[in-house]
Coordinates of N, CA and C in Angstrom, one line a residue:
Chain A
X1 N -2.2 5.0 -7.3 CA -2.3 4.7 -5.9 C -3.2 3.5 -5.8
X2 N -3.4 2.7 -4.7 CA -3.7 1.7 -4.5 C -5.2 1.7 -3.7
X3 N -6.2 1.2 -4.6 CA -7.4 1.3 -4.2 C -8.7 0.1 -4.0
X4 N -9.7 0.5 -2.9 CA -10.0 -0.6 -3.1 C -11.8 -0.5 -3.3
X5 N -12.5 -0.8 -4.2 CA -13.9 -0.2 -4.5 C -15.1 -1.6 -4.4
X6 N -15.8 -1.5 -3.3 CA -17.2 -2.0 -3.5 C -18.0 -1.8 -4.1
X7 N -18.6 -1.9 -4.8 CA -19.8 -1.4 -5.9 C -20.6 -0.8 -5.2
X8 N -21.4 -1.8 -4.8 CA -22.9 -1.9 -3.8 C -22.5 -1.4 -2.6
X9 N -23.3 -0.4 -2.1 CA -23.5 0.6 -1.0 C -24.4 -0.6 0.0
X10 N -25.3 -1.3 -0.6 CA -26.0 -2.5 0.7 C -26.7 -3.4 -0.1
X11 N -26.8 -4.0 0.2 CA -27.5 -5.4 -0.6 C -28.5 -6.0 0.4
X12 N -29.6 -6.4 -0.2 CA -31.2 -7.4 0.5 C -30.8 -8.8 -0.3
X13 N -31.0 -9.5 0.6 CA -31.4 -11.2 0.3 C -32.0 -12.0 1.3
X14 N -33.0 -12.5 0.3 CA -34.0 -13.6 1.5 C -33.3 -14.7 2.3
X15 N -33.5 -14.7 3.6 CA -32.6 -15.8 3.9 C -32.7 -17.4 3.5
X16 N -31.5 -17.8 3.3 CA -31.4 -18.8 2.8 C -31.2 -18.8 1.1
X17 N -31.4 -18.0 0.8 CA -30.7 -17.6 -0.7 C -29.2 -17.4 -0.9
X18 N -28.7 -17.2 -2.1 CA -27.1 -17.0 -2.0 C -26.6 -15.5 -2.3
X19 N -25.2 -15.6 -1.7 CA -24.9 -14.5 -1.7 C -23.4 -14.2 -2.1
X20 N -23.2 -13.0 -3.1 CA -21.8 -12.4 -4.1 C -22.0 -10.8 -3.4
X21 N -21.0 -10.2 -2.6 CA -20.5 -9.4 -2.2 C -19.2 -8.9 -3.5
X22 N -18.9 -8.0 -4.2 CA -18.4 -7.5 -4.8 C -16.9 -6.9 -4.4
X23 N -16.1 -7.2 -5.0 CA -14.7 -6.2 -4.6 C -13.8 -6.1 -5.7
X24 N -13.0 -4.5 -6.2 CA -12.3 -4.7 -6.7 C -11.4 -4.4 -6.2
X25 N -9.9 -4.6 -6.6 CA -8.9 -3.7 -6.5 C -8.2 -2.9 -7.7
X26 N -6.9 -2.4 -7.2 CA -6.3 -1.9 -7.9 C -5.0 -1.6 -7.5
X27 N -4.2 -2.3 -8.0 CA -2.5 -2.8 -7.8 C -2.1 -3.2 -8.7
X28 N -0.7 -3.1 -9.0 CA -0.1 -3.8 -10.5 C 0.5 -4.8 -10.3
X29 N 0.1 -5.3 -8.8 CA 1.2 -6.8 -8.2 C -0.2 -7.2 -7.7
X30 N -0.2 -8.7 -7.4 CA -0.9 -9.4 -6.3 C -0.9 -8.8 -5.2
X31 N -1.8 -8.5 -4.9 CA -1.9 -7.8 -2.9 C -2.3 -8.9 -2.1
X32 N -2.6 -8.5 -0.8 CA -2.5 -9.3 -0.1 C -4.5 -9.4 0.1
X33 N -5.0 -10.0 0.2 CA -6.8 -9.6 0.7 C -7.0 -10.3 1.8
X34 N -8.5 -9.2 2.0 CA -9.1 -9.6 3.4 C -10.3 -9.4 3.1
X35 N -11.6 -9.9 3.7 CA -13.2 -9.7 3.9 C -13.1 -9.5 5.3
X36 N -13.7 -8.8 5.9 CA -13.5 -8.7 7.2 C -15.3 -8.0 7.7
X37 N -15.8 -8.9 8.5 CA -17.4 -8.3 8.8 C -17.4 -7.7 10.3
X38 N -18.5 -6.9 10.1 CA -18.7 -5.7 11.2 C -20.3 -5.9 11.4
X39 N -20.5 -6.9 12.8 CA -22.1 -6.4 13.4 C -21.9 -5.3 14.1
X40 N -23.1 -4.8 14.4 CA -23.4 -3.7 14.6 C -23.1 -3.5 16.4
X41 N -22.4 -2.4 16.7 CA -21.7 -2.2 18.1 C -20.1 -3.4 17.7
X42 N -19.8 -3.7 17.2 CA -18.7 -4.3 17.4 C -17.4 -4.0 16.7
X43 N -16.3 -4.3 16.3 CA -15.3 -4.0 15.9 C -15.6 -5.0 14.5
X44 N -14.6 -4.5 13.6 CA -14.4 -6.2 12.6 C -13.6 -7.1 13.0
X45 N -14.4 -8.0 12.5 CA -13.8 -9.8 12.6 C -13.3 -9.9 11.1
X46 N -12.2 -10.8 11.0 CA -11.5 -11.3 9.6 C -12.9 -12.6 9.6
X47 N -13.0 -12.3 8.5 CA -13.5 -13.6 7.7 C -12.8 -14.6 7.2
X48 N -11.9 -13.6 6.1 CA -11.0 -14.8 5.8 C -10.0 -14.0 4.6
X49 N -9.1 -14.5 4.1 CA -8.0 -13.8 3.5 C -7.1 -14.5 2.4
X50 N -6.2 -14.1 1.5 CA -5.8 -14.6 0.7 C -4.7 -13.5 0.3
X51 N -3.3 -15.0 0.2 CA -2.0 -14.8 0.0 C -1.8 -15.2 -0.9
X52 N -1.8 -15.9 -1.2 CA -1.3 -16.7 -2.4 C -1.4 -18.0 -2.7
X53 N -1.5 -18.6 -3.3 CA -1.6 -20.3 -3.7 C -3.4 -20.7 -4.4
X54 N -4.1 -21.1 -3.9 CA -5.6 -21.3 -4.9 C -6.2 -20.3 -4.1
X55 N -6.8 -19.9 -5.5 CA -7.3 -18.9 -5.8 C -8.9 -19.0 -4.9
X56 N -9.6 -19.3 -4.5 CA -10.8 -20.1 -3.5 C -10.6 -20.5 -2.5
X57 N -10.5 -19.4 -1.7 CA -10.1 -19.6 -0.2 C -11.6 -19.7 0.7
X58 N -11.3 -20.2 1.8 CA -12.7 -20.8 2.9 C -12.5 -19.7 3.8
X59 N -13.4 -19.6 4.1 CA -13.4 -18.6 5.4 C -14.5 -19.2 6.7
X60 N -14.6 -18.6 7.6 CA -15.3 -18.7 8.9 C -16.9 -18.4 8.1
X61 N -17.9 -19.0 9.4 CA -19.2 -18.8 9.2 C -19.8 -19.0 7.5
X62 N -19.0 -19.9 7.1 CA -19.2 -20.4 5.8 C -19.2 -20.0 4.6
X63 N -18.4 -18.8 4.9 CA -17.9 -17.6 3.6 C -16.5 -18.4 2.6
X64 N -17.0 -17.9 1.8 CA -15.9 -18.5 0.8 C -15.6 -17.1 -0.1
X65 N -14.1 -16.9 -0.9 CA -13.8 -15.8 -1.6 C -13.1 -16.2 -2.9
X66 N -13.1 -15.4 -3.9 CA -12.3 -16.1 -5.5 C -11.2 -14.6 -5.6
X67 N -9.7 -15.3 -5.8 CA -9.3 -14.0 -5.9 C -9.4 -14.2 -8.0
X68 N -9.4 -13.4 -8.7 CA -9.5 -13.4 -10.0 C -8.6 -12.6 -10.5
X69 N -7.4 -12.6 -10.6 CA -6.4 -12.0 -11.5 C -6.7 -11.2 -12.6
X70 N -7.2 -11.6 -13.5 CA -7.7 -10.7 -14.7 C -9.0 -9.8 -14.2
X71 N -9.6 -10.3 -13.3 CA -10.6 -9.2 -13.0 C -10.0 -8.4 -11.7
X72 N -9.3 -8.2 -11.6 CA -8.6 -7.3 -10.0 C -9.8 -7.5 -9.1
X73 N -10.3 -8.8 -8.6 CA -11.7 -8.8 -8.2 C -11.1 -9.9 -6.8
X74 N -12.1 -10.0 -5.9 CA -12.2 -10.9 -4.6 C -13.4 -10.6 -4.1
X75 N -14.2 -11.5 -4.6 CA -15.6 -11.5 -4.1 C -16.2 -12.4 -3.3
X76 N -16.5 -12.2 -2.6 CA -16.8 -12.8 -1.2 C -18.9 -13.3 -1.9
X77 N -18.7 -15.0 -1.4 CA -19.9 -15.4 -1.5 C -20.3 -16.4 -0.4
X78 N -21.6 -16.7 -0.3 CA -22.1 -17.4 0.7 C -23.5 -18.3 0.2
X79 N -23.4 -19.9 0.1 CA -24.4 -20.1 -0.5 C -26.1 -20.0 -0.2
X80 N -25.6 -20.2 1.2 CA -27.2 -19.7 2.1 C -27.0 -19.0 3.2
X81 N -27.7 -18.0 2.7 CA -27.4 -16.7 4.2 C -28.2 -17.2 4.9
X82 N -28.1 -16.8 6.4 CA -29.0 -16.5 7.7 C -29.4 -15.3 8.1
X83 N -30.0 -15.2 8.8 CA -30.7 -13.5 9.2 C -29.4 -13.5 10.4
X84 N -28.5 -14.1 11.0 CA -27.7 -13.8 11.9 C -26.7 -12.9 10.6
X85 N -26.4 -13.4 9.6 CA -25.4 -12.7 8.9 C -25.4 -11.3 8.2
X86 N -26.7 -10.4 8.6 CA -26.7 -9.2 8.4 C -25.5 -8.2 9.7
X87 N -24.9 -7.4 8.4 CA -24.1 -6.8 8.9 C -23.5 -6.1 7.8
X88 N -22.4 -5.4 8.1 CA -21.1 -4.4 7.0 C -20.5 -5.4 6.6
X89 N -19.9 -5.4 5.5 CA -18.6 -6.3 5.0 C -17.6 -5.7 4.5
X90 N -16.6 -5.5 4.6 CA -15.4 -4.7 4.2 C -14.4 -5.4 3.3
X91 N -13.7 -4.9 2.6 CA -12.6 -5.7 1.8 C -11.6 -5.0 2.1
X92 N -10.0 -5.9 2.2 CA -9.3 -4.8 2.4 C -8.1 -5.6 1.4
X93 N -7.3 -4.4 1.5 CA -6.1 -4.7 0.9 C -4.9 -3.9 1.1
X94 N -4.1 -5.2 1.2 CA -2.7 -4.8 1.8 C -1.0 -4.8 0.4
X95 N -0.8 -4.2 0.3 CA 0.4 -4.1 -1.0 C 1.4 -4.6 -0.4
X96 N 2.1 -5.0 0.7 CA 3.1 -5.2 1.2 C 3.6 -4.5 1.9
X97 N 3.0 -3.6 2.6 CA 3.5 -2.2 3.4 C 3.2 -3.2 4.5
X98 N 2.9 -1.2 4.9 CA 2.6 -1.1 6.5 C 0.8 -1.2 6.6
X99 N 0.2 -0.3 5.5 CA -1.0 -0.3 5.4 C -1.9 -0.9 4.6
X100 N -2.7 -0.8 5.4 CA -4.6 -1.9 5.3 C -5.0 -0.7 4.5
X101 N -6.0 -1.1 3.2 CA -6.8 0.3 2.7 C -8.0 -0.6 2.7
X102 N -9.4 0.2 3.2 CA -10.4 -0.8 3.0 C -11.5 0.1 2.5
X103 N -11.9 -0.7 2.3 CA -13.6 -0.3 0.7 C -14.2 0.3 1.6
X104 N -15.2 0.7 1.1 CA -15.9 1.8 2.0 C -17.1 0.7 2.3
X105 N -17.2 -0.4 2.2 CA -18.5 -1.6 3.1 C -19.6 -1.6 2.2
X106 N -19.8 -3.0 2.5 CA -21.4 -3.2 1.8 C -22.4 -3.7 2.9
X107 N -23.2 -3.2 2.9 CA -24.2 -3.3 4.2 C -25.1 -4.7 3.5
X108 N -25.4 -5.6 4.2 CA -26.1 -6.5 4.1 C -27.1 -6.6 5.0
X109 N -29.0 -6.2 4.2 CA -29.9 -6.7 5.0 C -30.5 -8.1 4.6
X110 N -30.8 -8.6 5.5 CA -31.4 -10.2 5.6 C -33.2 -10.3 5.6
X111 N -33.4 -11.3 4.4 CA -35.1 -10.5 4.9 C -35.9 -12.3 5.0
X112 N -37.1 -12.3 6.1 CA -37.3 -13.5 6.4 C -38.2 -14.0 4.8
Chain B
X1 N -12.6 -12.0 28.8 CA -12.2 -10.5 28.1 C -11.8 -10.6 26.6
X2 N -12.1 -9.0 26.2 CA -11.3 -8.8 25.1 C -10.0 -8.8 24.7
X3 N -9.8 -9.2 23.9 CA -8.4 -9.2 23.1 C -7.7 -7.7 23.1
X4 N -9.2 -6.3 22.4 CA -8.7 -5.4 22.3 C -9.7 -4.9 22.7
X5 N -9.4 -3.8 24.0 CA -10.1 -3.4 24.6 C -10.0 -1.3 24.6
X6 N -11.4 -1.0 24.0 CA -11.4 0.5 23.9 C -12.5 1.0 24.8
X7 N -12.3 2.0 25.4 CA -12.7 3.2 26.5 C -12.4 4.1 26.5
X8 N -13.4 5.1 26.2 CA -15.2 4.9 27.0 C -15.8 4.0 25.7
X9 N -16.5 3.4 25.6 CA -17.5 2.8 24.8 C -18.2 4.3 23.9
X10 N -18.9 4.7 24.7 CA -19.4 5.9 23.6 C -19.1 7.4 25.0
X11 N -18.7 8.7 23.9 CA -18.5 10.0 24.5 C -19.4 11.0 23.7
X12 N -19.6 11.8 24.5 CA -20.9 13.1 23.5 C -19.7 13.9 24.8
X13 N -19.2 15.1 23.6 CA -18.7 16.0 24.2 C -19.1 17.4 23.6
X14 N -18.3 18.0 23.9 CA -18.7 19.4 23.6 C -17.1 20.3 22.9
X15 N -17.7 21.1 21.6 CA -16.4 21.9 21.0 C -15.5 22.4 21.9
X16 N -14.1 21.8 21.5 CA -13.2 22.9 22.0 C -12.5 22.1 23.0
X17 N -13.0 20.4 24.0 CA -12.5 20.1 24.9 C -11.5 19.1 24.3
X18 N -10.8 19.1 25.2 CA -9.8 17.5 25.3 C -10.0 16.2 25.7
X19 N -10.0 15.4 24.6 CA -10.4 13.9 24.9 C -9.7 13.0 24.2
X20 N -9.7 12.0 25.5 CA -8.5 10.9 25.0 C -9.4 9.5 24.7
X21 N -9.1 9.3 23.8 CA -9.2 7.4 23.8 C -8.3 6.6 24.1
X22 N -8.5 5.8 24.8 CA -7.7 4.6 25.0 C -8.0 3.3 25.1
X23 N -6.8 2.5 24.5 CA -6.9 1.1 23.8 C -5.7 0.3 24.8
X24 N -6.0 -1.0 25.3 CA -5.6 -2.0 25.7 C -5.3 -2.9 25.0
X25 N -4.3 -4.0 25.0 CA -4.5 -5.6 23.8 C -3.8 -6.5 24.9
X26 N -4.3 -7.8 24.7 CA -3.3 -8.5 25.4 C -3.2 -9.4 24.5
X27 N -3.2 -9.1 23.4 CA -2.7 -9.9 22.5 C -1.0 -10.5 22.3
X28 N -0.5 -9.7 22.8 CA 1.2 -9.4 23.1 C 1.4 -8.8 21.3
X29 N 0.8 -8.6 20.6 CA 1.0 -7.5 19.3 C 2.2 -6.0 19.6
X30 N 3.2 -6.0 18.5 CA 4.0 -4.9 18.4 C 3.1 -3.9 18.1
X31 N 2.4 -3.9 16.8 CA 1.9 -3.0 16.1 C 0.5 -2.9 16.8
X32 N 0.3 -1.4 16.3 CA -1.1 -0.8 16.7 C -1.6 0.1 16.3
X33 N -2.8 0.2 16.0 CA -3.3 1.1 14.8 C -4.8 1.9 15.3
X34 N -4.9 3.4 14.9 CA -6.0 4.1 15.3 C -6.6 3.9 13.8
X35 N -8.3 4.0 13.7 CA -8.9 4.3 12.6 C -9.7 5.3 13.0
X36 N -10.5 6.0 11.9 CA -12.0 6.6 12.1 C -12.5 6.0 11.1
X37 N -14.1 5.7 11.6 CA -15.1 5.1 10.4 C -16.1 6.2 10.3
X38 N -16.4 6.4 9.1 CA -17.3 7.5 8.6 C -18.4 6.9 7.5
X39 N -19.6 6.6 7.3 CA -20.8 6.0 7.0 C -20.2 6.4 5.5
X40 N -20.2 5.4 4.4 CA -19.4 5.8 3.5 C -18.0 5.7 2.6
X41 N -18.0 6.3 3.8 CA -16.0 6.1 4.0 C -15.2 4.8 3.9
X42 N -15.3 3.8 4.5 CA -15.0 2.8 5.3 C -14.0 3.4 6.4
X43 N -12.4 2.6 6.6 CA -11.8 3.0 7.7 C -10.9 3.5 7.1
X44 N -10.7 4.8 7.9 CA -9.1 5.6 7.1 C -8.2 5.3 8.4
X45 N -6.8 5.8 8.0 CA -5.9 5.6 9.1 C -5.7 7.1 9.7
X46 N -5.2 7.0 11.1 CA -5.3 8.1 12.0 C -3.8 7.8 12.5
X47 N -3.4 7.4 13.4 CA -2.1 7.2 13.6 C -1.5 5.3 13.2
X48 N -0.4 4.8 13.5 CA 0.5 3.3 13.8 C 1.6 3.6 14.3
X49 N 1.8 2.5 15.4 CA 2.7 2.5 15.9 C 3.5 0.8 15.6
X50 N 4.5 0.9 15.3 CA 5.0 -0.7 15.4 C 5.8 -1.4 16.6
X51 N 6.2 -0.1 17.4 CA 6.4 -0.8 18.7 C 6.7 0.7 19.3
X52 N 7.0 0.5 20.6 CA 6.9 1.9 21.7 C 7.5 3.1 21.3
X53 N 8.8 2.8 20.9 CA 9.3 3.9 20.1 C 9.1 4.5 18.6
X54 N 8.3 3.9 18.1 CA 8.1 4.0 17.1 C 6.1 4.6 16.6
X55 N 6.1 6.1 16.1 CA 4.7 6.5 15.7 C 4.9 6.7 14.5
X56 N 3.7 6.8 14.1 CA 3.7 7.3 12.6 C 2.7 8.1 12.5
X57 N 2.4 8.8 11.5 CA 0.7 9.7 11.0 C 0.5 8.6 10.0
X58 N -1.1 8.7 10.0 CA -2.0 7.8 9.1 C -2.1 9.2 7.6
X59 N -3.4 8.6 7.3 CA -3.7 9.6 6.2 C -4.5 10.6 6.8
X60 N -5.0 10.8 7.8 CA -6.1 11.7 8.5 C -5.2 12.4 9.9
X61 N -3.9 12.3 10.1 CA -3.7 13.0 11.3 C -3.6 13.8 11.4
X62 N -4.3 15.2 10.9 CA -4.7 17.0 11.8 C -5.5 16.6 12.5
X63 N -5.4 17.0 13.7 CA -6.0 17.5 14.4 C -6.2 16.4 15.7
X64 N -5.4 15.4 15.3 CA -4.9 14.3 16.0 C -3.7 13.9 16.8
X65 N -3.3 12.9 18.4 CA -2.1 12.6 18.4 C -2.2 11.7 18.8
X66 N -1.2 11.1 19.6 CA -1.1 10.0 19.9 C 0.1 9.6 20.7
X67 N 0.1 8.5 22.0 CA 0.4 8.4 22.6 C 0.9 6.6 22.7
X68 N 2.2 6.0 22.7 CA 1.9 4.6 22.8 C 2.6 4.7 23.9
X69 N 2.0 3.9 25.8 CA 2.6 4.4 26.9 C 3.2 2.6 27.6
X70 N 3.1 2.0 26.6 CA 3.6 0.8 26.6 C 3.2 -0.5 25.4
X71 N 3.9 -1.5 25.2 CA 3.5 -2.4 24.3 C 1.7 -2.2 24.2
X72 N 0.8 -2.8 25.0 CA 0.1 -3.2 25.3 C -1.1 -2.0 25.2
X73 N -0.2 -0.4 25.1 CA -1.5 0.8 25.2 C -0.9 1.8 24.6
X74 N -2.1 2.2 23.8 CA -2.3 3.1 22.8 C -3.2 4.1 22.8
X75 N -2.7 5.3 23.0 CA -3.5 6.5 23.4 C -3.8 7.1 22.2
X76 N -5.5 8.0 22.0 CA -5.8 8.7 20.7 C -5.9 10.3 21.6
X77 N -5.3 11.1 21.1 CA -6.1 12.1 21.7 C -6.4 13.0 20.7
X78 N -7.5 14.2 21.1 CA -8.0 15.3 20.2 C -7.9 16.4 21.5
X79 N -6.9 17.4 20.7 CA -6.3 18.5 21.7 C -7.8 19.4 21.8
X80 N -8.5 19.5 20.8 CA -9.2 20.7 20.7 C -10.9 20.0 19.8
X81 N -11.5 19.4 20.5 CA -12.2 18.4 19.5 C -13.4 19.8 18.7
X82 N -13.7 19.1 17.7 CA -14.5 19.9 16.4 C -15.8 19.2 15.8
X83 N -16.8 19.6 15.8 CA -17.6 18.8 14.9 C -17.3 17.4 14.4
X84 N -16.6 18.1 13.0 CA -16.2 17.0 11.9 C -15.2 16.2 12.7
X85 N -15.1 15.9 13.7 CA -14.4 14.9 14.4 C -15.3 13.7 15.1
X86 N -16.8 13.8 15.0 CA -17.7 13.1 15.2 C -17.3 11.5 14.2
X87 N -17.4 10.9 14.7 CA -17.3 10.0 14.1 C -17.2 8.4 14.7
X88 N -16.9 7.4 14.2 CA -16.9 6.0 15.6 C -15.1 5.7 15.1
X89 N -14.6 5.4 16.0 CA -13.1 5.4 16.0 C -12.4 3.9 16.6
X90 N -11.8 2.8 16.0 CA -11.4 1.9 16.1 C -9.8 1.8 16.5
X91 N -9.6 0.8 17.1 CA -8.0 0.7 17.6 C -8.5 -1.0 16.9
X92 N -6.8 -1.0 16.8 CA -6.3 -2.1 15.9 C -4.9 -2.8 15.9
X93 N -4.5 -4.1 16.6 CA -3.6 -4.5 16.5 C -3.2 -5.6 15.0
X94 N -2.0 -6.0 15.5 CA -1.3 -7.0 14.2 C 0.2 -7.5 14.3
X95 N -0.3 -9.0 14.4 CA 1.4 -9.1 14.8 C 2.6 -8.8 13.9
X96 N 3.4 -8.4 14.0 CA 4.6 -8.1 13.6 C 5.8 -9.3 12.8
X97 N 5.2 -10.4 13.7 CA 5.9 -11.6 13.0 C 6.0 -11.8 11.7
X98 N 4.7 -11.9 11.6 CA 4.8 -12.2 9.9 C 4.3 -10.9 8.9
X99 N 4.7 -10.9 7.5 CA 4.5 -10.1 6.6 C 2.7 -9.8 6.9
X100 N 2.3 -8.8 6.2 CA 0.7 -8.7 6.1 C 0.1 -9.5 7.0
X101 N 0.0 -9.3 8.3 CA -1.0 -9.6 9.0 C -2.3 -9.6 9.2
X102 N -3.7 -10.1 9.0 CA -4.8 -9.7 9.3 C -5.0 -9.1 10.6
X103 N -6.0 -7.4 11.0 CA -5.9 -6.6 12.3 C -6.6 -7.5 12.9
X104 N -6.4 -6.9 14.3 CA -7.6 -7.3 15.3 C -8.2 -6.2 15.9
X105 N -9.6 -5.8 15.5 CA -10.2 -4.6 16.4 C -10.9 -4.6 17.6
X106 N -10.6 -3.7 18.1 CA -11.9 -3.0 19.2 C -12.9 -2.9 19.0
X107 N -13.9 -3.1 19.9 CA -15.6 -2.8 19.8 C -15.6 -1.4 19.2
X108 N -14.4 -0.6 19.1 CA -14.8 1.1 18.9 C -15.5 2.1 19.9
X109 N -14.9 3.1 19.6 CA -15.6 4.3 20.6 C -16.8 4.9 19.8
X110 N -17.5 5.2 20.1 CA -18.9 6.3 19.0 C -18.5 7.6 19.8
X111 N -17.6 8.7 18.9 CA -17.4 9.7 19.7 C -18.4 10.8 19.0
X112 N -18.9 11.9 19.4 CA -20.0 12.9 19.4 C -19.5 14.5 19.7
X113 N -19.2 14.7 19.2 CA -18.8 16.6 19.1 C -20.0 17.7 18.5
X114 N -20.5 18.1 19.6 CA -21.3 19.3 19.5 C -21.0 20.3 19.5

């Protein structure tokens, strides 16, 4: 079955430091990915996503993601966080269906 | 306004009653999707619908149903709510046009069962 695993339960970084959000999967085809972030009281927003073609896609609010084939990995990084960018981060992943399966979140605190 | 719009914002109820969520979009989206988030968990699925006539069950629908009463609205209900039905619950659209679409959510309800 098709799964999708965060490592890290939450992560601290000083702001303005860089930042590797972790994701695996688990599919025996390319899936489809998402990073998708959650402030607090709000719904998620897509970050950003990856279909196919280079592997280093750009996303909003200056996120960038690598999908890595040999590592079933899509990790979401950011070279200098802000204290605005504390929040959930989710990965998701889509097989070609109907359904989104998403990681259970990495909570990001921002510290001055 | 929102895109996708859920109400009440937050509910504290009590075992045993009937409570509905409901979601708006004017997104003009076919598909529509209930989650629950559980601290941990991330989002499981609860019901989808792909257009009016069409429902499905997610991976979590006991004790769940669901209602889509036009393109645009998508009803959650809990016949008999329970504790472990505490949880914050998201509605979610996605267009249908193209393959794998990224969702669009709702602020979420924070619902509360005592």
């Amino acid at each position: 079955a098709q799964s999708v695993t965060q490592p890290d339960i939450h992560i601290t970084v000083s702001e303005g430091a860089s930042l590797e959000l972790r994701c695996n999967y688990s599919y025996g085809a390319t899936p489809y990915l998402f990073w998708y972030v959650q402030s607090p009281g709000q719904g998620l927003q897509l970050l950003l996503k990856y279909f196919s073609g280079d592997t280093l896609v750009q996303g909003i609010k200056g996120f960038e993601a690598e999908f890595k084939r040999s590592q079933s990995s899509f990790n979401l990084r950011k070279p200098s966080v802000h204290w605005s960018d504390a929040a959930e981060y989710f990965c998701a992943v889509n097989t070609g269906g109907f359904k989104t399966i998403f990681g259970a979140g990495t909570r990001l605190f921002v510290k001055a | 306004d929102a895109d996708v719009t859920q109400t009440p914002r937050n509910r504290i109820t009590k075992t045993g009653k009937r409570i509905m969520l409901e979601c708006s979009q004017t997104k003009g989206h076919d598909r529509m999707y209930w989650y629950r988030q559980d601290p941990g968990l991330g989002l499981r699925l609860i019901y989808y619908s792909f257009d009016v006539k069409d429902i499905n069950k997610g991976e979590i629908s006991d004790g769940y149903s669901v209602s889509r009463q036009a393109q645009a609205k998508f009803s959650l209900s809990l016949e008999s709510a329970i504790p472990n039905q505490t949880a914050l619950y998201f509605c979610a659209t996605s267009d249908a046009g193209q393959i794998n679409q990224p969702q669009h959510f709702g602020d979420g309800t924070r619902l509360s069962i005592l």
